[in-house]
PDB file of C-alpha atoms in Angstrom:
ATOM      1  CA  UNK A 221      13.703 -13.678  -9.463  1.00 96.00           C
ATOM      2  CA  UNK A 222      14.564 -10.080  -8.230  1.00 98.00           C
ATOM      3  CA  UNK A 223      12.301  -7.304  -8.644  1.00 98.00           C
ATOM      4  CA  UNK A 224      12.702  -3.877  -9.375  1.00 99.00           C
ATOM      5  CA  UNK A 225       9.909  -1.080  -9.326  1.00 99.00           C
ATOM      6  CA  UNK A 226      10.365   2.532 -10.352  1.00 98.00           C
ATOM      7  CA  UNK A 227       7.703   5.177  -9.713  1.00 99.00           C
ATOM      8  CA  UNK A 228       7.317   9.016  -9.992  1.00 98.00           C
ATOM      9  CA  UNK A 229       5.165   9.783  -7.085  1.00 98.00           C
ATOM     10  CA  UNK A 230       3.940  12.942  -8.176  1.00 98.00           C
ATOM     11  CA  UNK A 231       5.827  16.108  -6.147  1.00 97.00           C
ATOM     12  CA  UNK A 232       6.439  13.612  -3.265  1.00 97.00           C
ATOM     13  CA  UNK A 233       3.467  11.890  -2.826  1.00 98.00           C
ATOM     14  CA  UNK A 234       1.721  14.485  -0.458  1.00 96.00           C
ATOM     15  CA  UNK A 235      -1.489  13.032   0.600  1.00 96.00           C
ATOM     16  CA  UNK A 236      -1.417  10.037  -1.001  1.00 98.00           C
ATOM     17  CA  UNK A 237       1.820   8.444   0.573  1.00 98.00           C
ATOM     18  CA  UNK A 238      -0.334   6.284   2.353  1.00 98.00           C
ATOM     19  CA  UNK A 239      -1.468   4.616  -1.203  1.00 98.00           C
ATOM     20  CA  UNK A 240       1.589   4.765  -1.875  1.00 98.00           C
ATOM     21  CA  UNK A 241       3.194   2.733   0.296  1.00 98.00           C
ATOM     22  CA  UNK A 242      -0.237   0.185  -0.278  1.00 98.00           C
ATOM     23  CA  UNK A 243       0.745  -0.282  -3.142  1.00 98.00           C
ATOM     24  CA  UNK A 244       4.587  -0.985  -3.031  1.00 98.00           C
ATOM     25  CA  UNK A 245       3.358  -3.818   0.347  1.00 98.00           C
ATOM     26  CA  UNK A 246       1.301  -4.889  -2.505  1.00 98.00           C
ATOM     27  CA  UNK A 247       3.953  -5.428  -5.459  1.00 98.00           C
ATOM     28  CA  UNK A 248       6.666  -6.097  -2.653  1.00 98.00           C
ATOM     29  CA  UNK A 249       9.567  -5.429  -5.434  1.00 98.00           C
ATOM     30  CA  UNK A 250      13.126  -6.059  -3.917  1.00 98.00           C
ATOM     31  CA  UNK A 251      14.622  -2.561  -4.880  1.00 99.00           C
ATOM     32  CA  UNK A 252      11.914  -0.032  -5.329  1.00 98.00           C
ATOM     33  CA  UNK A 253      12.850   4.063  -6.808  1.00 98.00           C
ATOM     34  CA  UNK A 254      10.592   6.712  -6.187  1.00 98.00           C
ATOM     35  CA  UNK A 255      11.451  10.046  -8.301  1.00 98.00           C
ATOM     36  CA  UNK A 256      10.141  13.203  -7.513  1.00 98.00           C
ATOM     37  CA  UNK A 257      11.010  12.216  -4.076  1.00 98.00           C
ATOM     38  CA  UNK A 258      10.932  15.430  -1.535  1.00 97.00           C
ATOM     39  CA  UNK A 259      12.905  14.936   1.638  1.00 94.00           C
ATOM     40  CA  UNK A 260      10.351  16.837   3.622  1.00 96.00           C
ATOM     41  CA  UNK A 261       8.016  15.511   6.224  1.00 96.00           C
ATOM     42  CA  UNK A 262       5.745  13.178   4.111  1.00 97.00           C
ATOM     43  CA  UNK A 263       9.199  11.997   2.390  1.00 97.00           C
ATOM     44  CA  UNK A 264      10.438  11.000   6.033  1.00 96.00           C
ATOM     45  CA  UNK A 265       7.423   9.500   6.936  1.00 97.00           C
ATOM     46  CA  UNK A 266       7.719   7.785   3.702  1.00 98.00           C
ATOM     47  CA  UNK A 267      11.274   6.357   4.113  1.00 97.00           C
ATOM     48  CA  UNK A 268      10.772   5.202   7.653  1.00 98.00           C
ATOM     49  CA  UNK A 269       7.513   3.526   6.860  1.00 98.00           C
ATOM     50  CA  UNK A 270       9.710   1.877   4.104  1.00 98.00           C
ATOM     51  CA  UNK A 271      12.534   0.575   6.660  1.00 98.00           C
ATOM     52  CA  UNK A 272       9.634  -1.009   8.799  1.00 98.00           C
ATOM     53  CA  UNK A 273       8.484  -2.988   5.628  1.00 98.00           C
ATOM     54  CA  UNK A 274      11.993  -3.979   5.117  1.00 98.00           C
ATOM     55  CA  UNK A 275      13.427  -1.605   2.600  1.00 98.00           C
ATOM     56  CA  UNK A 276      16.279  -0.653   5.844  1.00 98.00           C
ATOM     57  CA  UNK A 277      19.166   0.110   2.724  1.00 98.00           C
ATOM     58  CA  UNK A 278      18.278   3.556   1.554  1.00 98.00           C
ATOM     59  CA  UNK A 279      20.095   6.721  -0.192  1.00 98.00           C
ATOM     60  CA  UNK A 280      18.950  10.178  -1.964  1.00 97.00           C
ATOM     61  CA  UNK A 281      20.657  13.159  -2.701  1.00 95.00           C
ATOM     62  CA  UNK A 282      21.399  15.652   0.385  1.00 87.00           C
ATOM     63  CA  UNK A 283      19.369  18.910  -0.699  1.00 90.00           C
ATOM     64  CA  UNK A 284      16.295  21.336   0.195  1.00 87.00           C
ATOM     65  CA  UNK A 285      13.592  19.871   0.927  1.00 89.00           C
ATOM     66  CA  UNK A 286      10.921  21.578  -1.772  1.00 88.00           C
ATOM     67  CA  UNK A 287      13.650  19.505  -4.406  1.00 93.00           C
ATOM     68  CA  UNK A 288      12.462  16.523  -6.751  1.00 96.00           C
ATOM     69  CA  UNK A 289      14.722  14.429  -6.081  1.00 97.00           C
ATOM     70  CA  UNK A 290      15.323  10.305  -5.906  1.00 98.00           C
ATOM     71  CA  UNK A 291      14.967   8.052  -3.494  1.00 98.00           C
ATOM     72  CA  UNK A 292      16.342   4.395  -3.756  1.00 98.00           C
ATOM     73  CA  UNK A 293      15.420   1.870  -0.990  1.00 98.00           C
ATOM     74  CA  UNK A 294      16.530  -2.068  -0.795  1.00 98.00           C
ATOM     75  CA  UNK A 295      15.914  -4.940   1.260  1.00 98.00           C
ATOM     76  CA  UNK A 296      19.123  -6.014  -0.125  1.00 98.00           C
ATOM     77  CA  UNK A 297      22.670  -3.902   1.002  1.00 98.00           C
ATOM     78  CA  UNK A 298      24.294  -1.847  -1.420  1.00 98.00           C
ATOM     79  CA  UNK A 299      26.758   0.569  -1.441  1.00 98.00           C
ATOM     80  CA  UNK A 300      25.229   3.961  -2.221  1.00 97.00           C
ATOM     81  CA  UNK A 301      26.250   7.913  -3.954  1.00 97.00           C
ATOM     82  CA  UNK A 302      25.251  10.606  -5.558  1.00 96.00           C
ATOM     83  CA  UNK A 303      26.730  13.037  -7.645  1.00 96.00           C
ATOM     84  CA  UNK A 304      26.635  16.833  -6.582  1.00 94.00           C
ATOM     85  CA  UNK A 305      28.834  17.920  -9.634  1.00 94.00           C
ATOM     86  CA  UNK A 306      26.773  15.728 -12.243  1.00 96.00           C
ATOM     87  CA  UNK A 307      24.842  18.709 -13.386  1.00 96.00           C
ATOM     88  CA  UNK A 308      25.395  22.608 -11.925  1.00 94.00           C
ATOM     89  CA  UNK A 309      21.653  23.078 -11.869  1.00 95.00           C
ATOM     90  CA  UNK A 310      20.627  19.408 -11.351  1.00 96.00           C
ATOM     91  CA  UNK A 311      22.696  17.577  -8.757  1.00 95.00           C
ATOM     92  CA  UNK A 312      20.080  16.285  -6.869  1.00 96.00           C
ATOM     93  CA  UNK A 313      19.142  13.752 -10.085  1.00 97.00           C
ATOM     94  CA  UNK A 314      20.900  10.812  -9.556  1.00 98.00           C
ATOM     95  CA  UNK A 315      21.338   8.195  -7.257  1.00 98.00           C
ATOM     96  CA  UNK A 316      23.745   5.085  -7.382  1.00 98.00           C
ATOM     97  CA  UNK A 317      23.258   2.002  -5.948  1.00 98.00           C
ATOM     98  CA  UNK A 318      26.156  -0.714  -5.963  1.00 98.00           C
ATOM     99  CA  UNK A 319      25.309  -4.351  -5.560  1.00 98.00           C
ATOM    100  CA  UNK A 320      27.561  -7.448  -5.802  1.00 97.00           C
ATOM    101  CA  UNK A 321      26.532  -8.176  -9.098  1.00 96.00           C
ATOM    102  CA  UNK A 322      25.069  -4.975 -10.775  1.00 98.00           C
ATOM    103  CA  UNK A 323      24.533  -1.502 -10.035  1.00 98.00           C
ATOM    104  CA  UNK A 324      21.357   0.689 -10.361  1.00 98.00           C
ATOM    105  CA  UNK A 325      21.460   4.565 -11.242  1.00 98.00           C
ATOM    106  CA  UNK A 326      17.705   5.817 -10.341  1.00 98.00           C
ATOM    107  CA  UNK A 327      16.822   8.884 -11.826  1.00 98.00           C
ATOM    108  CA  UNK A 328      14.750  12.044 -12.066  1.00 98.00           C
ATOM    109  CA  UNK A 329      15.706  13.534 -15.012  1.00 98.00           C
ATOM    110  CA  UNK A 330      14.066  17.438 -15.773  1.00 96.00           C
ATOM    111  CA  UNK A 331      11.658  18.104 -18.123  1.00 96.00           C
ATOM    112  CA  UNK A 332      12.412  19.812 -21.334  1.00 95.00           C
ATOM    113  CA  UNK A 333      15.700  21.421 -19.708  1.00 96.00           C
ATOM    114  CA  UNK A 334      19.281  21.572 -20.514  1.00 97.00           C
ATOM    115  CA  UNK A 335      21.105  19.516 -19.067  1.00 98.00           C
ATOM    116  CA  UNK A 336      23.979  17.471 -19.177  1.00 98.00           C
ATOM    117  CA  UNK A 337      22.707  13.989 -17.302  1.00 98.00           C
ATOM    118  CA  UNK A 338      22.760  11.885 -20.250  1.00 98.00           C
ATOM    119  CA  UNK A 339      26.400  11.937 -21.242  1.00 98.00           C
ATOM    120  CA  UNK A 340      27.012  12.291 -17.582  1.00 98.00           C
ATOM    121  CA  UNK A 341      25.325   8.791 -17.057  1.00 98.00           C
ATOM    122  CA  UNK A 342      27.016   7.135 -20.169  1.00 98.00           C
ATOM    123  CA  UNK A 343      30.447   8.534 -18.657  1.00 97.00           C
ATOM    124  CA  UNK A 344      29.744   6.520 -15.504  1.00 97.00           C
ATOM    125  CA  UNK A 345      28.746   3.587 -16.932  1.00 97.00           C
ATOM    126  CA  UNK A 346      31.557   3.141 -19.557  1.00 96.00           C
ATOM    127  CA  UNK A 347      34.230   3.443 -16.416  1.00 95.00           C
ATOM    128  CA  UNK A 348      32.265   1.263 -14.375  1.00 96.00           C
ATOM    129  CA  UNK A 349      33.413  -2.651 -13.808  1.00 94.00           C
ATOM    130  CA  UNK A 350      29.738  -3.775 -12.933  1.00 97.00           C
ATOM    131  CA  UNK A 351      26.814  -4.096 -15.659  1.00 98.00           C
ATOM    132  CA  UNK A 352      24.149  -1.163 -15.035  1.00 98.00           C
ATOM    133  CA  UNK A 353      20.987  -0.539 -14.929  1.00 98.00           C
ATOM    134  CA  UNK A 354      19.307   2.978 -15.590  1.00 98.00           C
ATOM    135  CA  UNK A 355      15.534   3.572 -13.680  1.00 98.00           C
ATOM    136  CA  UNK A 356      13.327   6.078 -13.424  1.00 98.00           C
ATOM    137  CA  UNK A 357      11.524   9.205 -14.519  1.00 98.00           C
ATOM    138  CA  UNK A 358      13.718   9.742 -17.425  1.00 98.00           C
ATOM    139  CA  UNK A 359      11.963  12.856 -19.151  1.00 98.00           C
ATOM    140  CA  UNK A 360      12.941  11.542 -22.632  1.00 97.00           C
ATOM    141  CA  UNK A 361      12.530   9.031 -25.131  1.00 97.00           C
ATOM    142  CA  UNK A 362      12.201   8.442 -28.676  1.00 97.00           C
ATOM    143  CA  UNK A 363      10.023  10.544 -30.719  1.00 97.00           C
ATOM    144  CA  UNK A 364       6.961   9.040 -32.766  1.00 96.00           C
ATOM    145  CA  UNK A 365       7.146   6.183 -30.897  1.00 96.00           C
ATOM    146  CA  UNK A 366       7.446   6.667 -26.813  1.00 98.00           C
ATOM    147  CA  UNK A 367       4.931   9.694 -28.229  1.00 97.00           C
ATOM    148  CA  UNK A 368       3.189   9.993 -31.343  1.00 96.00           C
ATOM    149  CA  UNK A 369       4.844  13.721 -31.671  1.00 96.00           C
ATOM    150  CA  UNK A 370       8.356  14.595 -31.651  1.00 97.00           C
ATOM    151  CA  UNK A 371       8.452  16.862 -28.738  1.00 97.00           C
ATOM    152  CA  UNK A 372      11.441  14.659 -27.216  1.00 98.00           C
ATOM    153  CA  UNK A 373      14.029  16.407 -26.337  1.00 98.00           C
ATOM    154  CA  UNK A 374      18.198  14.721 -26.311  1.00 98.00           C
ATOM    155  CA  UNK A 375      17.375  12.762 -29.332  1.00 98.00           C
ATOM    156  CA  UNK A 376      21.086  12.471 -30.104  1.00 98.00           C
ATOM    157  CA  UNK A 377      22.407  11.981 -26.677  1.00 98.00           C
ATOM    158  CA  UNK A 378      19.684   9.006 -26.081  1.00 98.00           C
ATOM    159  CA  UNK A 379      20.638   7.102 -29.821  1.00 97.00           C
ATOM    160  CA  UNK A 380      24.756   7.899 -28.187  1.00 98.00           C
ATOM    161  CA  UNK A 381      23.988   6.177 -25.048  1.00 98.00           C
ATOM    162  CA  UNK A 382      21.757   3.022 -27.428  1.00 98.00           C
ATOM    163  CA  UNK A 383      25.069   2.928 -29.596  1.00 97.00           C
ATOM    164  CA  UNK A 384      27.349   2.479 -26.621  1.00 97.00           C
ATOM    165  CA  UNK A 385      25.836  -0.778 -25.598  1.00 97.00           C
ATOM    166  CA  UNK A 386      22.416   0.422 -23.645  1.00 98.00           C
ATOM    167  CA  UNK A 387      19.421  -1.689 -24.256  1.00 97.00           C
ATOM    168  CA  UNK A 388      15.482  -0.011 -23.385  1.00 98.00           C
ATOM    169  CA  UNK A 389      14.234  -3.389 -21.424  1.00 98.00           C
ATOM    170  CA  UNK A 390      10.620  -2.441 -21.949  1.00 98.00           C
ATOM    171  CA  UNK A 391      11.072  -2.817 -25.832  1.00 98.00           C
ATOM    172  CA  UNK A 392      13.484  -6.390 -25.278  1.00 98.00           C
ATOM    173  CA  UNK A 393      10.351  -7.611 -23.942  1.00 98.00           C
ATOM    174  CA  UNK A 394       7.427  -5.721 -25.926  1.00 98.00           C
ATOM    175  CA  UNK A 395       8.917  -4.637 -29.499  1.00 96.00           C
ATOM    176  CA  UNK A 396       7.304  -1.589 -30.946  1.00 93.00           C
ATOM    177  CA  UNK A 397       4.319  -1.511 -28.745  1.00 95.00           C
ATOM    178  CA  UNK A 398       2.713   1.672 -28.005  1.00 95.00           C
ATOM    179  CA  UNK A 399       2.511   2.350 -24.655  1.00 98.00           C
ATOM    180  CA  UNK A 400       2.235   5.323 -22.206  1.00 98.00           C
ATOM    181  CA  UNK A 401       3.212   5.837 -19.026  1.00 98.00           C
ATOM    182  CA  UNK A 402       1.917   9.322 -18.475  1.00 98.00           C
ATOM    183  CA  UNK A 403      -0.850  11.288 -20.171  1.00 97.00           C
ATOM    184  CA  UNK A 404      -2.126  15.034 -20.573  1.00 96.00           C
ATOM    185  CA  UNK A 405      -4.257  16.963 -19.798  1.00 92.00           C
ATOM    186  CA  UNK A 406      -5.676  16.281 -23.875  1.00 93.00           C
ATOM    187  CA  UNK A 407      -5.378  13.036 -23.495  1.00 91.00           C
ATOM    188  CA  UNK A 408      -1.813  12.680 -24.937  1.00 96.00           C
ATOM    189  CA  UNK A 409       0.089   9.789 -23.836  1.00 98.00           C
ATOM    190  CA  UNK A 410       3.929   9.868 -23.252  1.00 98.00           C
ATOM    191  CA  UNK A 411       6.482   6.870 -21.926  1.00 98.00           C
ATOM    192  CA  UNK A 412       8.611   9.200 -19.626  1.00 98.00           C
ATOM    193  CA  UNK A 413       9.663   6.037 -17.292  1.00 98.00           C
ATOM    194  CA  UNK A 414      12.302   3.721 -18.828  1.00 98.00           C
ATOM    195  CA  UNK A 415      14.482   0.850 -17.828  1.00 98.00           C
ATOM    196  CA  UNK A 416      17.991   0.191 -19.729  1.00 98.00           C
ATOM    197  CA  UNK A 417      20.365  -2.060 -19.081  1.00 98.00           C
ATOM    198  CA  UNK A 418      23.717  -2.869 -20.482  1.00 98.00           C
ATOM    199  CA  UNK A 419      23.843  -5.342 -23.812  1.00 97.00           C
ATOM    200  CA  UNK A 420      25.643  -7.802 -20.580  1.00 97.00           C
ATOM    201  CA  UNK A 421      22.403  -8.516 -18.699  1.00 98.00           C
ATOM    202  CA  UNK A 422      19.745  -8.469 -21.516  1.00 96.00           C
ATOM    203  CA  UNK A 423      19.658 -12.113 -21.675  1.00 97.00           C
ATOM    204  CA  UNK A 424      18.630 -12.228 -17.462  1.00 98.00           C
ATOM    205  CA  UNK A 425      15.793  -9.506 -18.313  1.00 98.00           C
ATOM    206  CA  UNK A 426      12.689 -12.043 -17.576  1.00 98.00           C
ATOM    207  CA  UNK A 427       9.858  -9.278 -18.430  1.00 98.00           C
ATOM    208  CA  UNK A 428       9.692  -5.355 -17.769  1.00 98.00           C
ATOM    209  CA  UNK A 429       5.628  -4.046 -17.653  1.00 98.00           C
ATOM    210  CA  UNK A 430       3.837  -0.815 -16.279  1.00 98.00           C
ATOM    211  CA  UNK A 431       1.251  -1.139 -13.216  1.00 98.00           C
ATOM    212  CA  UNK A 432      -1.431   1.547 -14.917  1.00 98.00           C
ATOM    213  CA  UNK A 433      -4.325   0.812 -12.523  1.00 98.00           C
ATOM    214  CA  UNK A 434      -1.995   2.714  -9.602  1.00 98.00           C
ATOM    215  CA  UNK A 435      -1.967   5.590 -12.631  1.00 98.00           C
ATOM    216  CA  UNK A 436      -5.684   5.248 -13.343  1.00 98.00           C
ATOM    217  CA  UNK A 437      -6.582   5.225  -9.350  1.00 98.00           C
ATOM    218  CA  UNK A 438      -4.941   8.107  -8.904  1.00 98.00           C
ATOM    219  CA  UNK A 439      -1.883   7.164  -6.760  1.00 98.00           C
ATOM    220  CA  UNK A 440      -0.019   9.192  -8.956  1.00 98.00           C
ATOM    221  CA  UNK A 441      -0.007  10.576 -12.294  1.00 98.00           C
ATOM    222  CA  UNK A 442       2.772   7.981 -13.492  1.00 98.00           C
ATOM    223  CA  UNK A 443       2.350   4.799 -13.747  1.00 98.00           C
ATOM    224  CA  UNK A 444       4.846   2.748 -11.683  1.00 98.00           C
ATOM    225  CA  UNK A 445       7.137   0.410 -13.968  1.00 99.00           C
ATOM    226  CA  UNK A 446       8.796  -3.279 -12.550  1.00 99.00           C
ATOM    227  CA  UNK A 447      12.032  -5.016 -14.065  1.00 98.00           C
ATOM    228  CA  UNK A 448      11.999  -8.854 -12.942  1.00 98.00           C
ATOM    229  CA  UNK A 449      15.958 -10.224 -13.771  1.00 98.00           C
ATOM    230  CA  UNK A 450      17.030 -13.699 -13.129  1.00 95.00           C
TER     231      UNK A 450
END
């Protein structure tokens, strides 16, 4: 059964990268995306401690260093991109990986700014010949139910991309459930990290779960979140 975990590592990792990478020898998922990603010197020290535990198939976006960005890593090859004309502001947000069977977009998506990702994303995947797959820190979701507000923004462009033949994996597996994979300062709890994957491969989903104790030990302040397919 293949594995894939998604994580925001909280402005890229800093001090904790060495938890970090604990954990993913821990989990040891197959494909592994870490948003908020910074290519500086903790994110190289990351990425090479990742090729020595196997991960040697890597890409993320070519920008500054003090960026969030994504990082995608594989013990399995794939033929990688990104997209520096996805988004004027936000080119650094997305990350493709190709495999023989599938493909994986990992994102970082920005908080509560405008953007044009979304569409961008659905665009891809209605051209593409291979079923997809959509990680990561997504910034969105929908309202009174990923949250119990409705301070969610891209309501219509997330119900476009449902309509077009996107399925949330988390809720294949769990329903209606409330749960968070982020909380405020208040004590608010929001599911910013999603997994979707084309109506083609829902039947191959095996389970899709968040890992809060890495959340609630302070790893990061987002709780990673693992697809198993098969």
């Amino acid at each position: 059964m293949l594995s894939i975990l998604s994580w925001n590592i909280q402005q890229g990792g800093g001090s904790r990268y060495l938890k970090i990478l604990d954990a993913i020898k821990k989990e040891n998922p197959h494909i592994l995306i870490f948003s908020e990603y910074r290519n500086n010197k903790t994110g190289v020290l990351l990425k090479n401690a990742l090729h020595k535990m196997g991960y040697t198939h890597q890409i993320f976006p070519e920008v500054s260093k003090q960026k969030n960005t994504v990082l995608l890593a594989s013990k399995i090859s794939f033929t990688g991109s990104w997209f520096p004309h996805c988004d004027p502001e936000y080119l650094q947000s997305i990350v493709k990986a190709e495999f023989d069977a599938f493909e994986i977009y990992g994102c970082y998506l920005p908080h509560k700014k405008k953007h044009v990702l979304i569409p961008f994303l659905q665009q891809e995947i209605e051209r593409s010949e291979k079923p997809s797959i959509i990680v990561g820190d997504l910034n969105i979701g929908i309202n009174k139910i990923d949250q119990k507000g409705t301070s969610f923004w891209y309501q219509d462009e997330l119900h476009s991309l449902f309509d077009s033949g996107i399925q949330d994996a988390f809720r294949l597996i769990h329903g209606d459930i409330k749960e968070y994979s982020w909380n405020s300062h208040q004590g608010n709890g929001y599911r910013y990290d999603h997994t979707y994957v084309q109506d083609i491969l829902k039947d191959v989903v095996k389970d899709c779960y968040y890992l809060h104790s890495y959340r609630e030990q302070k790893y990061s302040d987002h709780s990673p979140m693992v697809l198993k397919i098969g």
